[in-house]
Structure formats: C-alpha cells, structure tokens
PDB file of C-alpha atoms and ligand atoms in Angstrom:
ATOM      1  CA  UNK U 235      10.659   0.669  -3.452  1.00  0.00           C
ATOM      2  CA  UNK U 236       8.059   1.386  -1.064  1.00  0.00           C
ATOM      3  CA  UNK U 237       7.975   5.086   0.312  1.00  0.00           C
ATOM      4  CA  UNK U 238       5.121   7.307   1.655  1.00  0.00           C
ATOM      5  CA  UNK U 239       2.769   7.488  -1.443  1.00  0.00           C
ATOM      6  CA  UNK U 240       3.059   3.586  -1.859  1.00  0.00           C
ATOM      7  CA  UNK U 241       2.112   3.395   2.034  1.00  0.00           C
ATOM      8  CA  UNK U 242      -0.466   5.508   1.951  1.00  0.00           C
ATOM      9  CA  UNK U 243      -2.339   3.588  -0.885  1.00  0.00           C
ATOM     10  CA  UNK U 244      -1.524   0.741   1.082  1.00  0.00           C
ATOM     11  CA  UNK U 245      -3.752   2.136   4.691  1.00  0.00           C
ATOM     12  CA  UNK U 246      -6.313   3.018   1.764  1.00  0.00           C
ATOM     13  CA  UNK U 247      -6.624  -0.897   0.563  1.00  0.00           C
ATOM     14  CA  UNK U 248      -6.397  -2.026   3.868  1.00  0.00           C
ATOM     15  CA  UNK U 249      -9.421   0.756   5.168  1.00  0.00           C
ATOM     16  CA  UNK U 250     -12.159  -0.334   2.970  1.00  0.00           C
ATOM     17  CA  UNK U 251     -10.617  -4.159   2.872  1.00  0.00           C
ATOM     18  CA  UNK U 252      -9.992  -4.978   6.455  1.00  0.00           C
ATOM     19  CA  UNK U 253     -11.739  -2.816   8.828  1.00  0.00           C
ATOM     20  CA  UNK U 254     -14.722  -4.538  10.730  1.00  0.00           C
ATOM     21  CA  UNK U 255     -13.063  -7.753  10.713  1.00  0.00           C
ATOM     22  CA  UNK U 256     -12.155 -10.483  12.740  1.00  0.00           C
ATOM     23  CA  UNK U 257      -8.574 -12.150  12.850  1.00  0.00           C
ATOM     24  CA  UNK U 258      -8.651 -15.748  13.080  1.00  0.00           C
ATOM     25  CA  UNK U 259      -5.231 -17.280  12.513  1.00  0.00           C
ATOM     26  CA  UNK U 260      -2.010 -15.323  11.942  1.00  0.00           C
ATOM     27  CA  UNK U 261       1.169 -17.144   9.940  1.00  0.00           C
ATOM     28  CA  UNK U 262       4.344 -15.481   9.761  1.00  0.00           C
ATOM     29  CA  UNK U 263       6.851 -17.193   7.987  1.00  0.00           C
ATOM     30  CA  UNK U 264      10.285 -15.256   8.692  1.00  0.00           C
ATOM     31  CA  UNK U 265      10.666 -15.229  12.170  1.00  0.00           C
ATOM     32  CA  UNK U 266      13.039 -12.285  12.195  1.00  0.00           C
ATOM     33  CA  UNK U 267      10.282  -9.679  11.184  1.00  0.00           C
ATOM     34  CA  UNK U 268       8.777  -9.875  14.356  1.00  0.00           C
ATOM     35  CA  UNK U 269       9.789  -7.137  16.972  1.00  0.00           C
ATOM     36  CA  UNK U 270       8.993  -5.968  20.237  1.00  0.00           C
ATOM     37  CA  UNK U 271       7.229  -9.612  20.895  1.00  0.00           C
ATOM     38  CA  UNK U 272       9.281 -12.361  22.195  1.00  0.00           C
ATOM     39  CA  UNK U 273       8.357 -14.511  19.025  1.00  0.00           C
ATOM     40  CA  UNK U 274       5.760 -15.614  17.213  1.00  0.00           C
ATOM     41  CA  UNK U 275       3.262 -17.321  18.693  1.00  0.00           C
ATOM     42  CA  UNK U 276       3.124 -13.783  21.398  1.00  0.00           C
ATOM     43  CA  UNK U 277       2.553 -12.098  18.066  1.00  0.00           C
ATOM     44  CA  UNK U 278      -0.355 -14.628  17.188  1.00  0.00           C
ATOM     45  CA  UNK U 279      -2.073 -14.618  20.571  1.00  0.00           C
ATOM     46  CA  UNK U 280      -1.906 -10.633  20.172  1.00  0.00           C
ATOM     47  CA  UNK U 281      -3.707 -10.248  16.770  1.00  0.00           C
ATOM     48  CA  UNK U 282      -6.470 -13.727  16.724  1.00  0.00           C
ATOM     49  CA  UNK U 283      -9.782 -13.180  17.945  1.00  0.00           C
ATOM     50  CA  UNK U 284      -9.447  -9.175  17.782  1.00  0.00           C
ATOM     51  CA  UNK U 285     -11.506  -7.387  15.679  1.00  0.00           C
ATOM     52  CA  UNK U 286      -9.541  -4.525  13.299  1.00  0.00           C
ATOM     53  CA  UNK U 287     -11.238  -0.958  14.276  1.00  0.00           C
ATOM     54  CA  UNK U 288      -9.484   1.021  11.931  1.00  0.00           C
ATOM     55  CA  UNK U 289      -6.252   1.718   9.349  1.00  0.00           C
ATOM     56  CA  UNK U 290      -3.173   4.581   9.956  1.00  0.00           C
ATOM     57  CA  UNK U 291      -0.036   5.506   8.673  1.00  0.00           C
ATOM     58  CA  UNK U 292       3.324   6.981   9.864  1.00  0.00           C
ATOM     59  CA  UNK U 293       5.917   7.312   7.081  1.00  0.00           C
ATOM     60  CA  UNK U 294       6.256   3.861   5.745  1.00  0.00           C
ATOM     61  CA  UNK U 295       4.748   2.112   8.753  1.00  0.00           C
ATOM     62  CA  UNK U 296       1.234   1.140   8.455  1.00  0.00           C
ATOM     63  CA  UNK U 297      -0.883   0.369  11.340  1.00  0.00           C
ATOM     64  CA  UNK U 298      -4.612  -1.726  12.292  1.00  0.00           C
ATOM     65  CA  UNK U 299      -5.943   0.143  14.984  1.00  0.00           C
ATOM     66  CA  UNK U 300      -7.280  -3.146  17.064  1.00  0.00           C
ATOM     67  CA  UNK U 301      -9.885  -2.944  19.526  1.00  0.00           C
ATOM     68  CA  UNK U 302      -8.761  -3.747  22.660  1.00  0.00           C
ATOM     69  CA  UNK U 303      -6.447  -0.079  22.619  1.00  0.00           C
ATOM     70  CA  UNK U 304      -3.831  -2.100  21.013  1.00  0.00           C
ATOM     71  CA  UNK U 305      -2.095  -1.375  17.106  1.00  0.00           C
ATOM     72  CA  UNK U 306      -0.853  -3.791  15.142  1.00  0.00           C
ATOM     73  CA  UNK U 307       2.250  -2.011  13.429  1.00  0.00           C
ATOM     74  CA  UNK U 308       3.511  -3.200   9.718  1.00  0.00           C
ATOM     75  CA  UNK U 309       6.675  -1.380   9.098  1.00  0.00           C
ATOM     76  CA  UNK U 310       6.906  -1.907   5.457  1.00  0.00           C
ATOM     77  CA  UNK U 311      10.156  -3.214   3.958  1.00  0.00           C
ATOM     78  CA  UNK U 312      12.142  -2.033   1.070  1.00  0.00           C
ATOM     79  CA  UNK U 313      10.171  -3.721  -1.431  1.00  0.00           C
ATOM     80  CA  UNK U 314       6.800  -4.421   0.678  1.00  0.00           C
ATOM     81  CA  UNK U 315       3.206  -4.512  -0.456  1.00  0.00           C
ATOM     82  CA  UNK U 316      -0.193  -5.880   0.879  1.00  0.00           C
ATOM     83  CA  UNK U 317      -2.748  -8.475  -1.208  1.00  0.00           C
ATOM     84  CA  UNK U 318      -5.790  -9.210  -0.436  1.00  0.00           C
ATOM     85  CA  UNK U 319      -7.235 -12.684  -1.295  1.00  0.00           C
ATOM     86  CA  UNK U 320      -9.327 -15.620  -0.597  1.00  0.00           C
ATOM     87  CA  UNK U 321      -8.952 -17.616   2.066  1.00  0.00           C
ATOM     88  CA  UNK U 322      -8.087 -20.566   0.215  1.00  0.00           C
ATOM     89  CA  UNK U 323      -5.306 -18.773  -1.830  1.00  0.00           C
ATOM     90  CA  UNK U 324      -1.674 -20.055  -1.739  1.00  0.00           C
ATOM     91  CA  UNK U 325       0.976 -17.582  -0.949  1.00  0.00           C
ATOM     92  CA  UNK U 326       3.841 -16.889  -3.135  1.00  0.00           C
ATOM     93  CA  UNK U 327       7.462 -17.139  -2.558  1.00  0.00           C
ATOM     94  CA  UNK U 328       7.742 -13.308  -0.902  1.00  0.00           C
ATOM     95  CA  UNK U 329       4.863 -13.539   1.729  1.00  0.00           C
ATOM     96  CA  UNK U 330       6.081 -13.254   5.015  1.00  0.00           C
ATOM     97  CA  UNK U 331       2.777 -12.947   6.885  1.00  0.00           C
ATOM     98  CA  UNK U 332      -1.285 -14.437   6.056  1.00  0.00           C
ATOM     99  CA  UNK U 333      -4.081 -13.290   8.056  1.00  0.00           C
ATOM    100  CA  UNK U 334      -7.382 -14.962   7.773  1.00  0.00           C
ATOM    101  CA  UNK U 335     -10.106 -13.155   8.492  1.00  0.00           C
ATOM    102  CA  UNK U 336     -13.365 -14.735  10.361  1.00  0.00           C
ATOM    103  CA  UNK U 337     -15.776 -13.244   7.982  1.00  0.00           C
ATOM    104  CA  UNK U 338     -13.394 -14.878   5.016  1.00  0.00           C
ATOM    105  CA  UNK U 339     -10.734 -13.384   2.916  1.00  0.00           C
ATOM    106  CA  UNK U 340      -6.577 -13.501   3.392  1.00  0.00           C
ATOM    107  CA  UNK U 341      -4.321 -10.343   3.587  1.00  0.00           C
ATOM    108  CA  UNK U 342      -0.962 -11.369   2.741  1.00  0.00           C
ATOM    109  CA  UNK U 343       1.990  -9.163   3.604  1.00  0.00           C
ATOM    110  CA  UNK U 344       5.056  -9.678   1.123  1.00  0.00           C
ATOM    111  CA  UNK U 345       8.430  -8.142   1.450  1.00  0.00           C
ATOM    112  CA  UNK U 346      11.212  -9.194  -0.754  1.00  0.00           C
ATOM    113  CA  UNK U 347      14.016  -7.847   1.144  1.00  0.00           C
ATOM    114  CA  UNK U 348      12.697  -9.125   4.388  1.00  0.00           C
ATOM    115  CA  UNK U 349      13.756  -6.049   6.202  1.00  0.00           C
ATOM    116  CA  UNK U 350      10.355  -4.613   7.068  1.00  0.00           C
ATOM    117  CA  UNK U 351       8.883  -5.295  10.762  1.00  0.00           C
ATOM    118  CA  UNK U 352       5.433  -6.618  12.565  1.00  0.00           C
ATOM    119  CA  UNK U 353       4.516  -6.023  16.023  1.00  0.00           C
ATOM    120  CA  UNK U 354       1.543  -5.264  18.506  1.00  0.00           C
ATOM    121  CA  UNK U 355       1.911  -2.160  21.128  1.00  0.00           C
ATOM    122  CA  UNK U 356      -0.506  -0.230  23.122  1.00  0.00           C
ATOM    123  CA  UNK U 357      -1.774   2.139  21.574  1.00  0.00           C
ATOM    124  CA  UNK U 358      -0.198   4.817  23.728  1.00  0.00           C
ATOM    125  CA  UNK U 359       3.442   3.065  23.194  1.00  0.00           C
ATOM    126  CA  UNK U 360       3.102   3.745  19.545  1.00  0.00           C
ATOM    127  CA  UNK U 361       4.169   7.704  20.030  1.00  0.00           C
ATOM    128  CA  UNK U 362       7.093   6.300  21.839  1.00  0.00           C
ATOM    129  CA  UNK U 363       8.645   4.215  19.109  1.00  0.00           C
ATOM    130  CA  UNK U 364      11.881   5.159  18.109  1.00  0.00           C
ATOM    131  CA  UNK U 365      11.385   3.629  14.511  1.00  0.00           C
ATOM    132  CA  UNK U 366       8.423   5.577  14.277  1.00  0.00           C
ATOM    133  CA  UNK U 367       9.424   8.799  15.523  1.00  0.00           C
ATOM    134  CA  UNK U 368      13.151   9.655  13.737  1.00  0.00           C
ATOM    135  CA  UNK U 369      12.274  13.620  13.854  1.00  0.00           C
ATOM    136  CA  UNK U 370      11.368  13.865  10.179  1.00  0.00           C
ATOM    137  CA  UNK U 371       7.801  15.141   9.197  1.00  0.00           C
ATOM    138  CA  UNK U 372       5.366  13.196   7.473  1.00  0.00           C
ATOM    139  CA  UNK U 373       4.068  15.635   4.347  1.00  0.00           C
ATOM    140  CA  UNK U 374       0.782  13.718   3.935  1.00  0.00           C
ATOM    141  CA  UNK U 375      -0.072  13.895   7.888  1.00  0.00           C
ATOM    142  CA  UNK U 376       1.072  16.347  10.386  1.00  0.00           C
ATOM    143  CA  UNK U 377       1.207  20.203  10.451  1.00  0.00           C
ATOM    144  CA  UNK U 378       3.573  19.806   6.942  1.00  0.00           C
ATOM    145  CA  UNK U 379       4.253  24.089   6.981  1.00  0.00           C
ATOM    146  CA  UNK U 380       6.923  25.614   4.519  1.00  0.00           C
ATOM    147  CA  UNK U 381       8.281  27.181   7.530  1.00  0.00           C
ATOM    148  CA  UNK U 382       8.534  23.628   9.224  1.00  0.00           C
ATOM    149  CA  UNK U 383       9.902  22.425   6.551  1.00  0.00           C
ATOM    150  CA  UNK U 384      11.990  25.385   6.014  1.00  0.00           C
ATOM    151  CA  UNK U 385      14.033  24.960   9.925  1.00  0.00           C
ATOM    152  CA  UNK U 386      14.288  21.014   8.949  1.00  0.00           C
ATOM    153  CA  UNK U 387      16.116  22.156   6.295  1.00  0.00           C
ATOM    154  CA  UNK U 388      18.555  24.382   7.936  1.00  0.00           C
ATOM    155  CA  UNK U 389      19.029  22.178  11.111  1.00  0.00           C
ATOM    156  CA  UNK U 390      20.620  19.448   8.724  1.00  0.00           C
ATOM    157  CA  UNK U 391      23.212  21.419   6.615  1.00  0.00           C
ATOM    158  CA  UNK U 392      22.973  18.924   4.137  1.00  0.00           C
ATOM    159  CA  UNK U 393      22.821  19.107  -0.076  1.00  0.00           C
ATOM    160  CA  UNK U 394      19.256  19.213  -0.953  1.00  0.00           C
ATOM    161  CA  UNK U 395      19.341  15.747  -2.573  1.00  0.00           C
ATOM    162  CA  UNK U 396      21.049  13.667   0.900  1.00  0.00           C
ATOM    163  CA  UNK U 397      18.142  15.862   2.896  1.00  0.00           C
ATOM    164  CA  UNK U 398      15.286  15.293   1.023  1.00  0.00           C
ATOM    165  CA  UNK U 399      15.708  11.365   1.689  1.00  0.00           C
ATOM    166  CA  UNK U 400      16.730  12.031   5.377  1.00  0.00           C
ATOM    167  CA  UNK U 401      14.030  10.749   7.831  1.00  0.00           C
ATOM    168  CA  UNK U 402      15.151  13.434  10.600  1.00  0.00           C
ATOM    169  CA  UNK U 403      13.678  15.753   7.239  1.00  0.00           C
ATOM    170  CA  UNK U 404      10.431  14.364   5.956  1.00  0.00           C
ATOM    171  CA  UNK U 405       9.266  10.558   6.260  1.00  0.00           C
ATOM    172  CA  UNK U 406       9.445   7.912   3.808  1.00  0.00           C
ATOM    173  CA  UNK U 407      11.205   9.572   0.543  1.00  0.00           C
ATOM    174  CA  UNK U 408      13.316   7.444  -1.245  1.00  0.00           C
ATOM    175  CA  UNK U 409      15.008   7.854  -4.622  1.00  0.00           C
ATOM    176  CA  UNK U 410      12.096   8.277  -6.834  1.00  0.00           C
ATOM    177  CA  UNK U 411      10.280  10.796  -5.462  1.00  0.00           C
ATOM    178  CA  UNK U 412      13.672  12.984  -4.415  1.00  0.00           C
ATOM    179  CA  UNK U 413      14.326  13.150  -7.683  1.00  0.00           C
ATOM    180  CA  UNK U 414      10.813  14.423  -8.902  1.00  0.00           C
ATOM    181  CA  UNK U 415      10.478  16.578  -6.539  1.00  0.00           C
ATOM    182  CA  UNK U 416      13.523  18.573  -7.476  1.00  0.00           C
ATOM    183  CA  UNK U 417      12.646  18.625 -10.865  1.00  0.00           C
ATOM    184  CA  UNK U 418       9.124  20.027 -10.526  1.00  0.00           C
ATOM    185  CA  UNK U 419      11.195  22.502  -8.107  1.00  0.00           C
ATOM    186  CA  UNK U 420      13.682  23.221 -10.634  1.00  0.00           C
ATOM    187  CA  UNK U 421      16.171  22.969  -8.345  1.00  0.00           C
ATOM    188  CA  UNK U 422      19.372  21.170  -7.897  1.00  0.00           C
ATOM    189  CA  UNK U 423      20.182  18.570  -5.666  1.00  0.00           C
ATOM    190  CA  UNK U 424      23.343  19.482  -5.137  1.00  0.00           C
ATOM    191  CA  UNK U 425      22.343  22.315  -3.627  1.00  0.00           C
ATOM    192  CA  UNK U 426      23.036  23.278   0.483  1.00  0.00           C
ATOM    193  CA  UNK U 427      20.490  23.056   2.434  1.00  0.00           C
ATOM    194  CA  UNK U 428      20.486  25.469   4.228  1.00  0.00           C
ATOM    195  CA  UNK U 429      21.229  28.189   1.598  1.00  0.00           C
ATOM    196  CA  UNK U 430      17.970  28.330  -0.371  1.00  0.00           C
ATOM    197  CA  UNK U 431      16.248  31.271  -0.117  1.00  0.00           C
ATOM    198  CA  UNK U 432      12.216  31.744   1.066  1.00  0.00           C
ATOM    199  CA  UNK U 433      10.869  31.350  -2.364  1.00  0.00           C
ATOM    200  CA  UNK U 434      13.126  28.256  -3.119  1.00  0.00           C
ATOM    201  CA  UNK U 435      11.775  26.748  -0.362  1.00  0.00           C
ATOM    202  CA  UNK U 436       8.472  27.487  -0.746  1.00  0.00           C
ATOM    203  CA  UNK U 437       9.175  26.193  -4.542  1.00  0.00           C
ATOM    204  CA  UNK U 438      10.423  22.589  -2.774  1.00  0.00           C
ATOM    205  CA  UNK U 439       7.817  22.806  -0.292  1.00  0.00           C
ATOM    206  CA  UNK U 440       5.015  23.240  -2.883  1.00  0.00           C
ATOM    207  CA  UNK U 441       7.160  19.986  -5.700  1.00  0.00           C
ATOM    208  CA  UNK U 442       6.629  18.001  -2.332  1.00  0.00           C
ATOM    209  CA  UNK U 443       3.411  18.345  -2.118  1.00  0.00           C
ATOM    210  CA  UNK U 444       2.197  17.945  -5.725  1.00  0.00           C
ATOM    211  CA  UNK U 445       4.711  14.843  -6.081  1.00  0.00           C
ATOM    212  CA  UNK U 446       3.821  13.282  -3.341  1.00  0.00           C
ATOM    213  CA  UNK U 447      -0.401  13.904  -3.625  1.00  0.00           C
ATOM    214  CA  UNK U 448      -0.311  12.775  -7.909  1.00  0.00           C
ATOM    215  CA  UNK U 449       1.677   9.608  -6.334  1.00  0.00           C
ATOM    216  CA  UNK U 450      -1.029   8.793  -4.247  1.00  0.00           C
ATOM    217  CA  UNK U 451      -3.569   9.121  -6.777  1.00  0.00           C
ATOM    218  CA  UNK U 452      -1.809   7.452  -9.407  1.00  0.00           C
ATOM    219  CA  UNK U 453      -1.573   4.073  -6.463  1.00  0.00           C
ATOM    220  CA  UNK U 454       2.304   4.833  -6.131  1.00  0.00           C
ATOM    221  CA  UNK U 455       4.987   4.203  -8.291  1.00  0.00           C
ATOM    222  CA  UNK U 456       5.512   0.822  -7.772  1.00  0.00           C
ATOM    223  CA  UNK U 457       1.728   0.056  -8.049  1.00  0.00           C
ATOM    224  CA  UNK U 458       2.403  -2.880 -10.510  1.00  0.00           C
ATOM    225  CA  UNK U 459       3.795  -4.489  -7.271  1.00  0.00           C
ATOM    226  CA  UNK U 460      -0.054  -4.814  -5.552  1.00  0.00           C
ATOM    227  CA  UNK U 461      -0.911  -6.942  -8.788  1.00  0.00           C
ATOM    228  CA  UNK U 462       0.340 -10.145 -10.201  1.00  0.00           C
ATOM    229  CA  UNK U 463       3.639  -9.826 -10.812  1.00  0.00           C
ATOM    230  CA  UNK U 464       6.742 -12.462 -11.803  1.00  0.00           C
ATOM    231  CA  UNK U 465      10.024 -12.857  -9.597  1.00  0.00           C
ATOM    232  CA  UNK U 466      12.196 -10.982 -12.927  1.00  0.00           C
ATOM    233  CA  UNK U 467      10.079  -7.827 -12.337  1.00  0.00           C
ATOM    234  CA  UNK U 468      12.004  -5.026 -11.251  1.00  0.00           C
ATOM    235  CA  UNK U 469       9.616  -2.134 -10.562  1.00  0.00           C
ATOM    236  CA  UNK U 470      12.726  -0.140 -10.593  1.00  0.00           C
ATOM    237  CA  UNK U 471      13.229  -0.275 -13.781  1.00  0.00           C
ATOM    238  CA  UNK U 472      10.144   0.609 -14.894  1.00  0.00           C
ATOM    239  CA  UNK U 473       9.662   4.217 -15.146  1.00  0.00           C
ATOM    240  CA  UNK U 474       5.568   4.770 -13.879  1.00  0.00           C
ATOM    241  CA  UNK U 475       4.298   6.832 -16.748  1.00  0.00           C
ATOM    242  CA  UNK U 476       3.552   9.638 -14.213  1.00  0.00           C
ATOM    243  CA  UNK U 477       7.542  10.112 -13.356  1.00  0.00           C
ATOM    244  CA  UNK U 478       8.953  12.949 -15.342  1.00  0.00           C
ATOM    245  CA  UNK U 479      12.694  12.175 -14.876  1.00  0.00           C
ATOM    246  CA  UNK U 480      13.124   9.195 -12.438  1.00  0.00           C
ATOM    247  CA  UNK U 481      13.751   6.255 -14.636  1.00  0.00           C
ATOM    248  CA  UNK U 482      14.409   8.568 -17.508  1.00  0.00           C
ATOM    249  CA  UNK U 483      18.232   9.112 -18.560  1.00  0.00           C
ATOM    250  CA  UNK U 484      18.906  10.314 -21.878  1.00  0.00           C
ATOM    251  CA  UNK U 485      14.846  11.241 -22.749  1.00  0.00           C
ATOM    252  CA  UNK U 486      14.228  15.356 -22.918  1.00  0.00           C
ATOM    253  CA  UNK U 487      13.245  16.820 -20.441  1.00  0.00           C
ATOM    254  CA  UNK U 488       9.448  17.687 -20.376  1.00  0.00           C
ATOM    255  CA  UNK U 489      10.354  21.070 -19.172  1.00  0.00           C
ATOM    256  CA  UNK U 490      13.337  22.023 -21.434  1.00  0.00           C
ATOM    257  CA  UNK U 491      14.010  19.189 -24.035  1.00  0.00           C
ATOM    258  CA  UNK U 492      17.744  18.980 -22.627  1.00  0.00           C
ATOM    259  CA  UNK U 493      18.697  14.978 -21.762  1.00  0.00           C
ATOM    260  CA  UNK U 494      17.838  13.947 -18.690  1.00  0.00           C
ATOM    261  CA  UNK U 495      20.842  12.878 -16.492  1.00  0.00           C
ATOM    262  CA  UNK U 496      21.734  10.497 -14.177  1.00  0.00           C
ATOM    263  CA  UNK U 497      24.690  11.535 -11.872  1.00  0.00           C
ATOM    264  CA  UNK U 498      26.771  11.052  -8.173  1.00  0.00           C
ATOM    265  CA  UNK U 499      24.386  14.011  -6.713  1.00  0.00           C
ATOM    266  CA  UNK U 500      25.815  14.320  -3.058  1.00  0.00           C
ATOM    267  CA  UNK U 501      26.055  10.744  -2.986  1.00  0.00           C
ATOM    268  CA  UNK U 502      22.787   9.178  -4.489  1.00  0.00           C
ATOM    269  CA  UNK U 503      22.082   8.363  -8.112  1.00  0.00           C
ATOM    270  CA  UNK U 504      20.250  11.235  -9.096  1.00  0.00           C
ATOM    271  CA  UNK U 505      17.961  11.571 -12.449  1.00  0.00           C
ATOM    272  CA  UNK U 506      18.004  14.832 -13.292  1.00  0.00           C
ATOM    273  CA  UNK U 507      18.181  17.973 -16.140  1.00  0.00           C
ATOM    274  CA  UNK U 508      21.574  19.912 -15.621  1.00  0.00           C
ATOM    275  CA  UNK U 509      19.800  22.507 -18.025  1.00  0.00           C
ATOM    276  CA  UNK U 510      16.582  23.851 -15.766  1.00  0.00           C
ATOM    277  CA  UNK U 511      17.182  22.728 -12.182  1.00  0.00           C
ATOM    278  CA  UNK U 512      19.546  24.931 -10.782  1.00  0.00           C
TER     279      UNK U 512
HETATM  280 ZN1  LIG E 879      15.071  20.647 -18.158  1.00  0.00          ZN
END
C-alpha cells in the first residue's frame, strides 16, 4: 500500500531522475485518473514541451514543480509506484501513465487499483486543493510538534488506532505503519484519543517519527513494488524485514516474546502484542 514513507522515496527517485528534463509526449491510458482537466489531451498540452524544475510531496501526493509556475500533481493510488526506464521500454499491464523525456528515458506511473489521480494546477491553486489539504499534518514536512500533534489528537475523540490513519490527524498512514507505530509506543490502539496523557503522547509522537524516518530509509515497505515484480505478488503479505509486528501474527514479540496478535482494534485489523502495548 502506498503511504507517506513509500511517497517520499518516490519524490526522492523522481529528484535525482527527472529534474532538468524536458517532457515530450505524455500517454495516459485510464482516462478516469485525470482530474481537474477536461480530459486528456488538456492534460498532454499541459505537461509536453515543459521542462520539470523540481520534485515535492504532500502526504501521498507527489508533485513536478514545472516551469512555467505550474505543478504537475500525482496523487498516488492505493497500490501506486513510479519506474523509470528507457524510452523504448514496453509498459506492463498496471501503467496508467508514460512520459518520455526529450533528453531520453520513460517514467512510468503504475497503479493497480486505478484510484490514484493526475492533474496540472498553478502553482498557487495547489494550497487550495481540497484533496491535498484534509487538515491532517504531514510528519515528514510541516511544523510536526508533539503539542500539534497532541490537539489533533483531542479534536478527534477517536481510539488511537481509527486516529492514527485519519487524514484530518497526520497524512498518508495506512495500516502498516499504524500498527508499528503503536508498538514502538507501547501503546494500545484501542485506546481514546483524547485520554493519553503528555508523556504518552510524546511516546506516540516520538514511534511516529522513528517509524516513519527508518521507512524512508529502508525505500518503504512496499519497496519490492519499484522493482520487477509478477501480477501474484502481494506486497501485503510480505512482512518488510524492518516491520516488527505488521505482517507478523503468531511470531514473539521483539519486545516481550508474547505472540503477536491480529485483532478488530476499533475497527481495523490490527497486528499487535496484547502483553506490552497498553
Ligand atoms: Zn510485547
């Protein structure tokens, strides 16, 4: 599943890949992705002939900064990643999108759910986006504060585990990193909210930031998806070795040696140790 660490190595590939060149032709294949444009050839005349200036991020959404003050904006899908190839390569079955680049070399966008989104906006429109704004605070950008974090936390109500994946909360958490946040927190998920005390939170607020940083270094935990992969694959399945109880049920706990559990935690499949996250 792609969430913020997966994004983020994403804007990294496409930084040292991408920036400095040219678009030449632009091919999306399902028409539906495209937003905010009319259709796809308004998409096309948007991106060919403009040069790519630079590489962001905003939760899941990754953006080419192009220059003529415009941003190219690919809202990654559930199960999105980015390739890089030569021009002459063929695409696979789950590329939506090829660029081709005047300098050579193909960036193909795939997205096996086809629910993620491509569009050009100014670049003082892209503040304004609804889909890019939903209130939640991106840990890896922004002022990300325990005390920030802290009133996010208390505005919701919610059980820790439903609030940790909420975007009005923090940007681009899924599942995975929900659950491995909580453990390195020892905390449980079923937890409220808004009843944790300071030190819990700074506890949360610190299992964020370590999850979410060794993610990033480690290329995400779906990194197998940016390489050569076969349509059975299920990076799902596939516990990265960096997870300590995502992907885990019935292994000990590294902390405690108790079996790790997967459980209905305020509605979401939780892996987690009933023995040291309390
Ligand atoms: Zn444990």
């Amino acid at each position: 599943m792609t969430q913020l660490p997966e994004a983020e190595v994403t804007r990294k590939g496409l930084a040292s890949e991408v920036v400095g060149k040219r678009v030449t032709s632009t091919e999306v294949t399902t028409a539906s992705l495209v937003r905010h444009q009319r259709n796809r050839p308004e998409l096309y005349k948007r991106l060919e002939g403009r040069k790519i200036s630079g590489a962001s991020r905003r939760g899941t959404a990754v953006m080419l900064e192009l220059e003529d003050d415009t941003t190219f904006v690919i809202q990654m899908g559930s199960r999105a990643w980015i390739t890089h190839h030569k021009a002459s390569a063929t695409p696979d079955k789950t590329v939506r999108m090829v660029l081709l680049f005047a300098s050579s070399g193909a960036l193909h966008y795939h997205d096996q759910n086809k629910d993620g989104a491509l569009f050009v906006v100014g670049d003082d429109e892209v503040d304004e986006l609804p889909e890019l704004a939903p209130g939640g605070i991106d840990p890896l950008a922004d002022v990300f504060t325990w005390q920030a974090f802290s009133s996010k936390l208390v505005e919701l109500g919610l059980p820790l585990r439903a609030a940790l994946v909420d975007r009005r909360v923090l940007l681009g958490l899924g599942d995975v990193y929900a659950d491995e946040i909580l453990w390195t927190a020892g905390i449980s998920g079923a937890r409220d909210a808004s009843q944790l005390s300071a030190q819990e939170v700074r506890r949360l607020y610190r299992g964020v930031l370590e999850v979410i940083n060794e993610a990033v270094k480690q290329g995400g935990a779906s990194a197998s998806e940016t390489q050569e992969r076969t349509e059975e694959d299920d990076p799902d399945d596939v516990p990265s070795s960096f997870l300590r109880v995502h992907g885990r049920q019935g292994e000990p706990c590294p902390r405690c040696r108790h079996a790790v559990q997967l459980e209905d935690v305020a509605g979401h499949l939780s892996f987690h140790c009933p023995q040291c996250q309390t």
